[in-house]
């Protein structure tokens, strides 16, 4: 009898260590996860959709579908990160409320920051890359479609691994960059930091591969005639972002690998004893981290440029200076990382160098703002939702940029450092620059993805609620920040006088949450009452992606376009309007396409397994994962059946169905 009891006790001990428990929020999450999983399984089985899901989506290598999956995952993560944000704002309304304990608050700001940047902004950006870049280039897919699918699944399972920490094992709590010694075993003995390391590591490999893939795509897959001076500006922005990715992400990979060795094998790269140096970590992580913020904002600049030109019915002003500005930003971003720790004792000369390099980066950004304004000048502006987000971005980014320049004044930073002033600044550029830009892009390319526009009326409601919420939320934070409120606190004294500002800020936060719900409603409503776009060019746009039907057929272009102008599609429309002959199209030929493959999905599950095993130090789980990776690599290497041809008849039928004669 005693033996049995102790087995049960052992199981109980294990369960209470393995499963996070003791908090109503966690039980709520458990129930939500269980219900969602059950609902998905039920729906897929009821409608007999498992085969469809597997064949059409999970194994797809089509860039348009990969893009859509990125976007869906990113929007789910926006929800999760947003709930985190609202929980923090709720706690901060009443300083002595016991809603989030200090420990729990640490976990929430850590997961919020990581999710928003790595699992929301990055995939939303990759989703838009995937949707737009091959189409803008006149290409049939990205350079390496198989690798593209692998990148997506690595991101996806990395994100799942990270998110799991919420209910299994415990969340990381060392901040979104996990500084040692906090993130060392001494500071964080639980498994949270290991989830952080492996969640980011697995998805980061995917990001690096995407960077390589898109650089090769842009260099090698441009349609004939598309010289560098005819490349659409969004594609240029993707190229500059990807150049930064391939330099920055290896630094991240190595940094996290070293931290992992510290934690797993007791190495001393960053520990406080044994010759380690925690400052080294801070340098390394910001050598990735600072370029990272430019990686996510550059494509937003590209989107704004496309949107401004399209909806002003004018050629983009200053194309050359725009390209030059973006490329120089992607390089200069490497010479500013130290502005994140002016206060850590590097000495005056080092601080001066980084203060000045930071201020210099503001110059190309300013150039771009003027280019957008000049593009609008004397344009025929139409106030569609993508254009509204672009218009809202400009003042928002100007203010955010200027507070950034304030922070870059090293002596002043000793005052602002780690205060709410900083929180307000970086949210202003991340939301006003990055999130607004991706929303603009999402609205802009939505018809190309799905063949119908999103409802403009609800979209405008969402726009206004978001924007008002934004200013109500973040303007007061500049004030409390200057008044001395520091970041990463879950409580403050009533005598500080910070309450009114925090209360206002929280109202703004919830308004943004309502704005998000309006966007969800907008999507649901538009799916139900959609008006099909039969033109393929609902905005009267300028670049090649709008010359083909919406949604784009599997092979994108029935015949490869011959590019003779920048804004080639616009010039073609002008020619036709002027009564000239449209450009002659070559004869239809069978189209060479890549075949679907289950390997990216399966291999990413193996990576997930490896990560999970290493998080818990369970080699009996990690080793089979490694074996799985090796086997799938082998299987792929020996698979020669990777492509096929679409016959001419089938192309003709598809085009006819979309209302195009060829
Ligand atoms: C939707 C509205 C948002 C609200 C209300 C919000 C709110 C917050 C709050 C309350 C904090 C913690 C401040 C502290 O105590 O230190 C925070 C931190 C942070 N947020 Fe947001 N946030 C929002 C959106 C975003 C977005 C879109 C991003 C990135 C794309 C982002 C990135 C971050 C980062 C990196 C941190 C720092 C985490 C850390 O201190 O380690 N947030 N946010
Ligand atoms: Cu920086």
XYZ file of C-alpha atoms and ligand atoms in Angstrom:
706
model
C 0.000 0.000 0.000
C 2.737 2.411 0.950
C 4.398 1.916 -2.422
C 1.254 2.904 -4.303
C 0.740 6.021 -2.262
C 4.255 7.142 -2.954
C 3.804 6.610 -6.706
C 0.730 8.792 -6.564
C 2.660 11.325 -4.526
C 5.409 11.231 -7.074
C 2.954 11.855 -9.866
C 1.431 14.697 -7.902
C 4.838 16.215 -7.248
C 5.723 15.911 -10.898
C 2.453 17.428 -12.036
C 2.704 20.397 -9.718
C 6.221 21.061 -10.963
C 5.441 20.431 -14.627
C 2.120 22.211 -14.960
C 1.908 25.821 -13.963
C -0.915 26.117 -11.468
C -2.314 28.084 -8.583
C -3.478 31.103 -10.546
C -7.001 31.622 -11.915
C -5.545 33.238 -15.063
C -3.616 30.056 -15.788
C -6.635 27.819 -15.215
C -8.568 30.090 -17.545
C -5.852 29.651 -20.164
C -5.861 25.869 -19.680
C -9.592 25.751 -20.281
C -9.325 28.077 -23.295
C -6.566 25.966 -24.859
C -8.489 22.734 -24.270
C -11.698 24.169 -25.706
C -9.992 25.647 -28.771
C -8.160 22.418 -29.507
C -11.357 20.409 -29.127
C -13.241 22.853 -31.342
C -10.612 22.687 -34.097
C -10.538 18.885 -34.021
C -14.317 18.748 -34.057
C -14.771 21.156 -36.947
C -12.084 19.528 -39.082
C -13.536 16.059 -38.487
C -17.150 17.111 -38.898
C -16.537 18.703 -42.279
C -14.030 16.022 -43.272
C -11.299 18.611 -43.804
C -8.199 16.865 -42.461
C -7.002 15.773 -45.895
C -7.675 19.199 -47.335
C -5.778 20.893 -44.527
C -2.797 18.599 -45.016
C -2.659 18.698 -48.810
C -3.554 22.321 -49.424
C -1.961 24.091 -46.465
C 0.349 22.175 -44.139
C 2.456 20.797 -46.971
C 2.163 23.735 -49.358
C 5.209 25.456 -50.827
C 3.172 28.159 -52.583
C 4.428 31.555 -51.409
C 0.915 33.001 -51.327
C -0.373 30.324 -48.978
C 2.734 30.446 -46.824
C 2.142 34.191 -46.612
C -1.458 33.722 -45.521
C -0.438 31.252 -42.821
C 2.159 33.717 -41.529
C -0.490 36.407 -41.338
C -3.024 34.245 -39.511
C -0.419 33.172 -36.968
C 0.735 36.770 -36.499
C -2.781 38.031 -35.856
C -3.305 35.324 -33.229
C -0.071 36.409 -31.594
C -1.192 40.039 -31.737
C -4.179 38.941 -29.715
C -2.047 37.081 -27.173
C 0.461 39.933 -26.879
C -2.395 42.404 -26.635
C -4.024 40.506 -23.782
C -0.682 40.625 -21.971
C -0.538 44.383 -22.534
C -4.029 44.932 -21.186
C -3.307 42.801 -18.124
C -0.332 45.019 -17.346
C -2.293 48.192 -17.929
C -5.053 46.858 -15.663
C -2.586 46.207 -12.867
C -1.178 49.715 -13.206
C -4.535 51.439 -12.714
C -4.600 50.783 -9.011
C -1.118 50.639 -7.592
C -2.012 48.460 -4.634
C -4.171 46.023 -6.511
C -3.183 42.360 -6.234
C -4.090 41.462 -9.817
C -0.582 40.686 -11.076
C 2.050 39.939 -8.452
C 5.532 41.363 -9.106
C 6.717 37.902 -10.265
C 3.764 37.480 -12.572
C 4.160 41.018 -13.899
C 7.771 40.210 -14.827
C 6.596 37.213 -16.804
C 3.892 39.173 -18.544
C 6.104 42.038 -19.778
C 8.684 39.517 -20.897
C 6.268 37.434 -22.940
C 4.509 40.564 -24.210
C 7.739 42.042 -25.569
C 9.005 38.798 -27.091
C 5.687 37.938 -28.668
C 5.057 41.376 -30.100
C 8.455 41.701 -31.734
C 9.413 38.149 -32.641
C 6.115 36.363 -33.029
C 3.840 39.192 -34.181
C 5.839 41.828 -36.079
C 8.300 39.429 -37.737
C 5.719 36.946 -39.078
C 3.332 39.686 -40.151
C 6.257 41.175 -42.052
C 7.236 37.804 -43.556
C 3.608 37.246 -44.499
C 3.572 40.472 -46.494
C 6.977 39.658 -48.054
C 5.554 36.364 -49.213
C 2.369 37.810 -50.577
C 3.845 40.748 -52.434
C 7.485 40.259 -53.399
C 7.286 37.438 -55.983
C 4.247 39.125 -57.530
C 5.970 42.498 -57.703
C 8.929 40.856 -59.395
C 6.831 39.068 -61.984
C 8.074 35.737 -60.596
C 6.339 32.385 -60.114
C 7.511 31.855 -56.545
C 10.415 32.662 -54.251
C 13.848 31.305 -55.152
C 13.615 28.366 -52.715
C 9.964 27.435 -52.144
C 10.765 24.388 -50.026
C 13.015 26.431 -47.759
C 10.279 29.037 -47.522
C 7.832 26.506 -46.177
C 10.476 25.246 -43.752
C 11.058 28.826 -42.541
C 7.380 29.236 -41.833
C 7.038 26.001 -39.879
C 10.188 26.703 -37.883
C 8.761 30.078 -36.932
C 5.424 28.488 -36.097
C 6.742 25.696 -33.894
C 9.263 28.044 -32.266
C 6.377 30.318 -31.345
C 4.370 27.360 -30.022
C 7.287 26.266 -27.879
C 7.610 29.742 -26.425
C 3.893 30.069 -25.779
C 3.709 26.718 -24.077
C 5.789 28.033 -21.192
C 2.671 29.808 -20.010
C 1.011 26.561 -18.922
C 3.893 24.076 -18.792
C 7.006 24.671 -16.739
C 6.654 28.436 -16.291
C 7.235 31.578 -18.365
C 10.511 33.462 -18.779
C 10.750 36.563 -16.628
C 14.063 38.189 -17.530
C 12.706 40.845 -19.894
C 12.423 40.548 -23.649
C 16.218 40.459 -24.052
C 16.970 38.195 -21.101
C 19.987 39.919 -19.622
C 22.301 37.848 -17.447
C 22.736 37.451 -14.551
C 18.923 37.491 -14.372
C 18.713 34.875 -17.082
C 21.497 32.709 -15.684
C 20.610 29.666 -13.589
C 21.285 31.647 -10.415
C 18.785 34.321 -11.418
C 16.186 32.104 -13.115
C 16.430 28.526 -11.911
C 13.161 27.511 -13.593
C 12.691 26.459 -17.201
C 11.236 29.775 -18.427
C 14.519 31.111 -19.797
C 15.139 27.812 -21.591
C 11.778 28.131 -23.292
C 12.857 31.649 -24.263
C 16.157 30.410 -25.694
C 14.681 27.542 -27.693
C 11.506 29.265 -28.824
C 13.568 32.095 -30.286
C 16.366 29.853 -31.515
C 14.064 27.620 -33.570
C 12.086 30.469 -35.070
C 15.265 32.537 -35.555
C 16.767 29.893 -37.839
C 13.617 30.243 -39.917
C 14.033 34.021 -40.045
C 17.624 33.751 -41.221
C 16.585 31.374 -44.008
C 13.816 33.755 -45.043
C 16.360 36.568 -45.259
C 18.575 34.513 -47.547
C 15.624 33.324 -49.592
C 14.312 36.783 -50.312
C 17.697 38.262 -51.143
C 18.233 35.517 -53.712
C 14.681 35.943 -54.983
C 15.111 39.663 -55.510
C 18.545 39.348 -57.079
C 17.787 36.392 -59.349
C 14.062 36.230 -60.078
C 13.218 39.666 -61.452
C 11.214 39.548 -64.679
C 13.168 40.338 -67.842
C 13.670 44.071 -68.177
C 13.330 44.800 -64.457
C 16.590 46.629 -63.935
C 17.492 47.788 -60.430
C 16.006 51.208 -61.122
C 12.664 49.569 -61.983
C 12.357 47.403 -58.868
C 9.215 48.386 -56.906
C 10.002 50.277 -53.744
C 8.448 47.731 -51.385
C 10.740 45.102 -52.825
C 13.695 47.424 -52.252
C 12.631 47.797 -48.627
C 12.453 44.009 -48.314
C 15.952 43.728 -49.726
C 17.348 46.229 -47.238
C 15.553 44.501 -44.380
C 16.850 41.087 -45.477
C 20.423 42.362 -45.712
C 20.108 43.392 -42.073
C 18.549 40.000 -41.222
C 21.382 37.933 -42.606
C 23.936 39.928 -40.651
C 21.984 40.263 -37.414
C 20.347 36.877 -36.903
C 23.540 34.831 -36.743
C 24.606 37.089 -33.864
C 21.383 36.267 -32.055
C 21.799 32.563 -32.674
C 25.315 32.556 -31.260
C 24.395 34.728 -28.281
C 21.524 32.479 -27.259
C 23.637 29.381 -27.856
C 26.252 30.725 -25.441
C 23.611 31.560 -22.871
C 22.270 28.061 -23.269
C 25.733 26.581 -22.655
C 25.926 28.638 -19.472
C 22.615 27.295 -18.295
C 22.862 23.725 -19.558
C 26.513 22.834 -19.061
C 27.541 25.374 -16.442
C 29.778 27.326 -18.803
C 30.825 30.847 -17.838
C 30.393 33.074 -20.853
C 28.167 35.581 -19.107
C 28.132 34.519 -15.460
C 29.350 36.811 -12.710
C 32.046 34.340 -11.704
C 34.393 31.952 -13.477
C 35.652 34.678 -15.787
C 32.304 35.380 -17.439
C 31.190 38.837 -18.446
C 27.505 39.772 -18.403
C 28.267 43.016 -20.252
C 29.376 40.927 -23.215
C 25.859 39.556 -23.487
C 24.347 43.029 -23.427
C 26.636 44.095 -26.276
C 25.899 40.997 -28.310
C 22.162 40.994 -27.840
C 21.858 44.649 -28.871
C 24.090 44.045 -31.864
C 21.150 41.961 -33.010
C 18.435 43.900 -31.167
C 19.019 47.331 -32.585
C 19.174 46.238 -36.241
C 16.098 44.150 -35.445
C 13.979 47.237 -34.888
C 15.091 48.544 -38.293
C 14.480 45.126 -39.826
C 10.825 45.409 -38.857
C 10.401 49.070 -39.748
C 12.088 49.159 -43.191
C 9.376 47.072 -44.909
C 6.781 49.344 -43.323
C 8.537 52.266 -45.069
C 8.241 50.306 -48.298
C 4.519 49.796 -47.754
C 3.959 53.483 -47.044
C 5.777 54.332 -50.253
C 3.593 52.012 -52.358
C 0.415 53.215 -50.688
C 1.238 56.914 -50.983
C 2.029 56.599 -54.692
C -1.037 54.482 -55.457
C -3.532 56.644 -53.618
C -2.066 59.945 -54.772
C -2.115 58.639 -58.353
C 1.450 59.846 -58.749
C 4.854 58.384 -59.205
C 6.747 58.159 -55.916
C 8.776 61.311 -55.373
C 12.505 60.719 -54.908
C 12.701 57.014 -55.740
C 16.494 57.054 -55.818
C 16.880 58.861 -52.519
C 14.345 56.479 -50.967
C 16.374 53.459 -52.006
C 19.575 55.091 -50.851
C 17.999 56.038 -47.506
C 16.767 52.510 -46.864
C 20.036 50.836 -47.758
C 22.033 53.279 -45.674
C 19.713 52.748 -42.698
C 20.193 48.995 -42.942
C 23.945 49.519 -42.664
C 23.999 52.379 -40.176
C 21.768 50.367 -37.848
C 24.909 48.426 -36.935
C 26.683 51.436 -35.488
C 24.166 52.482 -32.903
C 23.603 49.503 -30.652
C 25.326 50.989 -27.657
C 22.687 53.711 -27.251
C 20.744 51.070 -25.350
C 23.176 51.214 -22.458
C 24.672 54.680 -22.236
C 24.333 54.413 -18.473
C 26.368 51.240 -18.062
C 29.736 52.875 -17.765
C 31.296 52.672 -21.220
C 32.875 56.093 -20.787
C 32.246 59.438 -22.402
C 34.029 58.873 -25.724
C 32.198 55.667 -26.504
C 28.910 57.278 -25.577
C 29.652 60.246 -27.843
C 30.332 58.002 -30.826
C 27.058 56.163 -30.398
C 25.066 59.283 -29.603
C 26.206 60.903 -32.840
C 25.720 57.807 -34.986
C 22.197 57.514 -33.591
C 21.392 61.091 -34.430
C 22.749 60.670 -37.966
C 20.265 57.871 -38.653
C 17.470 60.386 -38.248
C 18.618 62.113 -41.464
C 17.695 59.435 -44.050
C 14.444 58.930 -42.162
C 13.672 62.611 -42.491
C 14.447 62.455 -46.209
C 11.830 59.764 -46.587
C 9.161 61.726 -44.768
C 9.691 64.616 -47.192
C 9.509 62.233 -50.150
C 6.117 61.003 -48.990
C 4.855 64.515 -48.464
C 6.072 65.598 -51.914
C 4.417 62.557 -53.454
C 1.098 63.620 -51.971
C 1.605 67.251 -52.975
C -0.775 68.052 -55.861
C -1.791 64.381 -56.004
C -5.350 63.149 -56.363
C -5.540 61.645 -52.906
C -8.208 59.069 -52.091
C -8.770 58.373 -48.415
C -8.960 54.600 -48.376
C -8.037 52.639 -45.246
C -4.459 51.859 -46.362
C -3.965 55.557 -47.072
C -5.450 56.593 -43.733
C -3.004 54.395 -41.825
C -0.208 55.919 -43.853
C -1.358 59.455 -43.131
C -1.647 58.672 -39.415
C 1.824 57.202 -39.417
C 3.568 60.382 -40.497
C 2.952 62.642 -37.469
C 3.175 59.667 -35.143
C 6.571 58.647 -36.443
C 7.850 62.207 -36.455
C 7.064 62.565 -32.741
C 8.380 59.088 -31.961
C 11.536 59.817 -33.910
C 12.104 63.093 -32.125
C 11.731 61.554 -28.681
C 14.227 58.961 -29.925
C 16.691 61.720 -30.725
C 16.079 63.066 -27.216
C 16.971 59.662 -25.795
C 20.107 59.557 -27.918
C 21.540 62.559 -26.091
C 23.737 60.487 -23.796
C 23.743 62.766 -20.725
C 19.979 63.240 -20.944
C 19.571 59.499 -21.173
C 20.877 59.193 -17.641
C 17.592 60.833 -16.709
C 15.229 59.056 -19.154
C 16.831 55.638 -18.990
C 14.396 52.828 -18.176
C 11.633 55.302 -17.489
C 8.155 55.390 -18.966
C 9.463 58.033 -21.361
C 11.319 55.242 -23.097
C 8.265 52.976 -23.061
C 6.241 55.730 -24.718
C 8.975 56.379 -27.291
C 9.453 52.836 -28.473
C 5.750 52.040 -28.564
C 5.254 55.151 -30.627
C 7.696 53.958 -33.266
C 6.741 50.287 -33.009
C 3.005 50.873 -33.149
C 2.950 54.103 -35.177
C 5.686 52.917 -37.530
C 5.592 49.152 -37.670
C 2.065 48.073 -36.717
C 0.340 50.892 -38.648
C 2.476 50.071 -41.678
C 1.635 46.393 -41.618
C -2.054 47.204 -41.194
C -1.800 49.455 -44.257
C -0.088 46.616 -46.124
C -2.648 44.082 -44.990
C -5.558 46.214 -46.186
C -3.730 47.087 -49.377
C -2.856 43.540 -50.456
C -5.914 41.839 -48.960
C -7.799 41.821 -52.291
C -4.774 40.253 -53.966
C -4.729 37.484 -51.343
C -8.415 36.686 -51.180
C -10.129 38.320 -54.138
C -12.239 40.774 -52.157
C -11.709 44.036 -50.303
C -12.152 44.505 -46.584
C -15.102 46.618 -45.552
C -14.000 50.240 -45.591
C -16.599 51.619 -43.168
C -15.774 49.267 -40.317
C -12.139 49.717 -41.239
C -12.416 53.450 -40.692
C -14.040 52.897 -37.325
C -11.200 50.596 -36.378
C -8.735 53.181 -37.613
C -10.121 56.019 -35.498
C -10.532 53.940 -32.357
C -6.980 52.631 -32.677
C -5.546 56.077 -33.251
C -7.403 57.853 -30.489
C -6.578 54.961 -28.181
C -2.964 55.204 -29.179
C -2.524 58.838 -28.182
C -4.586 58.469 -25.020
C -2.426 55.510 -24.041
C 1.073 56.706 -24.801
C 1.116 60.503 -24.448
C 0.565 60.381 -20.668
C 3.473 57.951 -20.421
C 5.919 60.596 -21.627
C 4.700 62.763 -18.763
C 4.929 60.149 -15.990
C 8.249 59.086 -17.418
C 9.681 62.579 -17.068
C 8.097 62.609 -13.629
C 10.240 59.635 -12.653
C 8.075 56.551 -13.151
C 10.335 53.678 -14.122
C 9.454 50.803 -16.419
C 8.826 47.215 -15.320
C 7.081 48.034 -12.048
C 3.700 46.603 -11.093
C 3.030 49.083 -8.304
C 3.769 52.616 -7.134
C 2.875 54.743 -4.148
C -0.216 56.967 -4.117
C 1.990 59.857 -3.063
C 3.837 59.761 -6.387
C 0.955 61.507 -8.140
C 1.203 59.131 -11.092
C -2.272 57.719 -10.784
C -4.215 60.013 -13.124
C -1.733 59.539 -15.966
C -1.723 55.784 -15.544
C -5.477 55.670 -15.417
C -5.719 57.652 -18.664
C -3.097 55.479 -20.277
C -5.024 52.328 -19.406
C -8.198 53.710 -20.947
C -6.221 54.296 -24.136
C -4.861 50.750 -24.004
C -8.374 49.335 -23.841
C -9.493 51.588 -26.692
C -6.781 50.009 -28.838
C -8.091 46.606 -27.779
C -11.543 47.662 -28.987
C -9.953 48.861 -32.231
C -8.519 45.375 -32.666
C -11.969 43.846 -32.097
C -13.325 46.136 -34.795
C -10.684 44.773 -37.144
C -11.743 41.227 -36.312
C -15.343 42.231 -36.964
C -14.254 43.912 -40.199
C -12.663 40.682 -41.416
C -15.628 38.511 -40.379
C -18.118 40.923 -41.902
C -16.160 41.191 -45.145
C -15.915 37.421 -45.491
C -19.677 37.167 -45.162
C -20.718 40.113 -47.327
C -17.722 40.325 -49.587
C -17.886 41.963 -52.935
C -15.720 40.049 -55.351
C -12.927 41.919 -57.039
C -13.120 40.906 -60.687
C -10.626 43.455 -61.965
C -7.512 42.252 -60.200
C -6.687 45.927 -59.695
C -9.266 47.358 -57.267
C -7.122 50.344 -56.194
C -5.924 51.466 -59.613
C -2.403 50.612 -58.553
C 0.964 50.766 -60.230
C 3.022 47.597 -59.867
C 2.947 44.163 -61.506
C 1.017 42.289 -58.814
C -2.092 44.192 -59.893
C -1.848 43.080 -63.508
C -2.997 39.533 -62.697
C -6.356 38.235 -61.375
C -7.263 38.334 -57.661
C -6.639 36.035 -55.930
C -3.538 35.272 -57.940
C -3.600 31.885 -59.719
C -1.233 29.180 -58.509
C 1.392 30.042 -61.121
C 0.958 33.842 -60.687
C 1.738 34.989 -64.242
C 0.434 33.022 -67.216
C 3.313 34.432 -69.226
C 6.323 36.154 -67.753
C 5.902 39.921 -68.099
C 8.468 41.965 -69.963
C 9.212 45.068 -67.903
C 9.923 48.335 -69.697
C 9.235 50.933 -66.995
C 9.246 51.609 -63.289
C 5.560 51.296 -62.242
C 5.225 49.087 -65.298
C 1.555 48.229 -64.839
C 0.588 51.893 -64.490
C 2.456 52.812 -67.681
C 0.755 49.946 -69.488
C -2.658 51.218 -68.395
C -1.726 54.698 -69.579
C -0.650 53.334 -72.939
C -3.939 51.495 -73.354
C -5.921 54.558 -72.260
C -4.063 56.599 -74.866
C -5.295 54.164 -77.497
C -1.964 52.454 -78.032
C -1.564 48.706 -78.341
C -0.957 46.810 -75.094
C 2.417 45.131 -74.814
C 2.588 41.932 -76.780
C 2.513 38.769 -74.669
C 4.624 35.727 -75.447
C 2.975 32.416 -76.337
C 1.720 30.241 -73.461
C 4.115 27.521 -72.415
C 3.876 24.808 -69.773
C 4.796 26.259 -66.367
C 7.401 24.646 -64.157
C 6.213 24.429 -60.533
C 7.545 22.999 -57.250
C 5.665 20.092 -55.624
C 4.259 20.200 -52.097
C 6.264 18.499 -49.376
C 5.471 17.225 -45.880
C 9.108 17.517 -44.821
C 9.144 21.153 -43.623
C 6.230 20.462 -41.291
C 7.644 17.200 -39.959
C 11.159 18.548 -39.565
C 9.900 21.561 -37.654
C 8.034 19.290 -35.252
C 11.360 17.531 -34.708
C 12.987 20.878 -33.901
C 10.166 21.574 -31.484
C 10.826 18.193 -29.878
C 14.529 18.932 -29.556
C 13.780 22.301 -27.983
C 11.256 20.827 -25.580
C 13.629 18.066 -24.530
C 16.491 20.472 -23.933
C 14.282 22.862 -21.964
C 13.587 20.103 -19.459
C 17.023 18.487 -19.777
C 15.314 15.330 -21.053
C 17.729 13.853 -23.547
C 15.392 10.934 -24.175
C 13.117 13.437 -25.885
C 15.781 15.641 -27.456
C 17.803 12.840 -29.082
C 14.893 11.319 -31.039
C 14.181 14.873 -32.178
C 17.716 15.208 -33.519
C 17.415 11.845 -35.241
C 14.166 13.019 -36.820
C 15.873 16.142 -38.151
C 18.687 14.065 -39.642
C 16.236 11.632 -41.233
C 14.105 14.344 -42.771
C 17.231 16.044 -44.136
C 18.287 12.757 -45.702
C 14.824 12.089 -47.055
C 14.743 15.473 -48.701
C 18.239 15.103 -50.142
C 17.293 11.874 -51.884
C 13.957 13.059 -53.153
C 14.235 13.852 -56.839
C 10.513 14.086 -57.446
C 10.188 17.745 -56.526
C 8.591 19.479 -59.475
C 6.028 19.225 -62.260
C 4.631 21.173 -65.206
C 1.231 22.817 -65.524
C 0.060 22.089 -69.102
C -0.959 24.910 -71.407
C -4.601 23.803 -71.528
C -4.936 24.063 -67.814
C -3.403 27.552 -67.790
C -5.803 28.607 -70.515
C -8.797 27.305 -68.537
C -7.678 28.994 -65.310
C -7.173 32.301 -67.078
C -10.520 32.038 -68.839
C -12.248 31.419 -65.518
C -10.665 34.620 -64.183
C -12.039 36.450 -67.217
C -8.790 36.719 -69.119
C -8.286 35.551 -72.663
C -4.864 34.304 -73.586
C -1.409 47.431 -28.309
C -0.997 48.247 -27.431
C 0.151 48.001 -26.488
C 0.106 48.265 -25.161
C -1.087 48.832 -24.373
C 1.397 47.910 -24.617
C 1.722 48.027 -23.275
C 2.938 47.669 -22.734
C 3.257 47.714 -21.336
C 2.287 48.117 -20.228
C 4.552 47.308 -21.194
C 5.324 47.132 -19.903
C 5.924 48.379 -19.465
C 6.738 48.128 -18.223
O 6.164 47.878 -17.162
O 7.969 48.150 -18.359
C 5.062 47.025 -22.508
C 6.353 46.618 -22.768
C 6.820 46.310 -24.044
N 6.099 46.352 -25.223
Fe 4.162 46.884 -25.433
N 2.192 47.427 -25.618
C 1.481 47.464 -26.788
C 1.936 47.094 -28.043
C 3.236 46.682 -28.344
C 3.730 46.391 -29.673
C 2.895 46.453 -30.956
C 5.039 46.062 -29.527
C 6.050 45.628 -30.566
C 5.862 45.483 -31.831
C 5.369 46.136 -28.123
C 6.620 45.881 -27.591
C 6.939 45.960 -26.258
C 8.248 45.668 -25.712
C 9.485 45.218 -26.505
C 8.174 45.877 -24.332
C 9.314 45.736 -23.326
C 9.218 44.464 -22.575
C 10.283 44.448 -21.532
O 10.334 45.402 -20.738
O 11.058 43.495 -21.517
N 4.248 46.522 -27.429
N 4.048 47.247 -23.429
Cu 18.528 51.026 -30.699
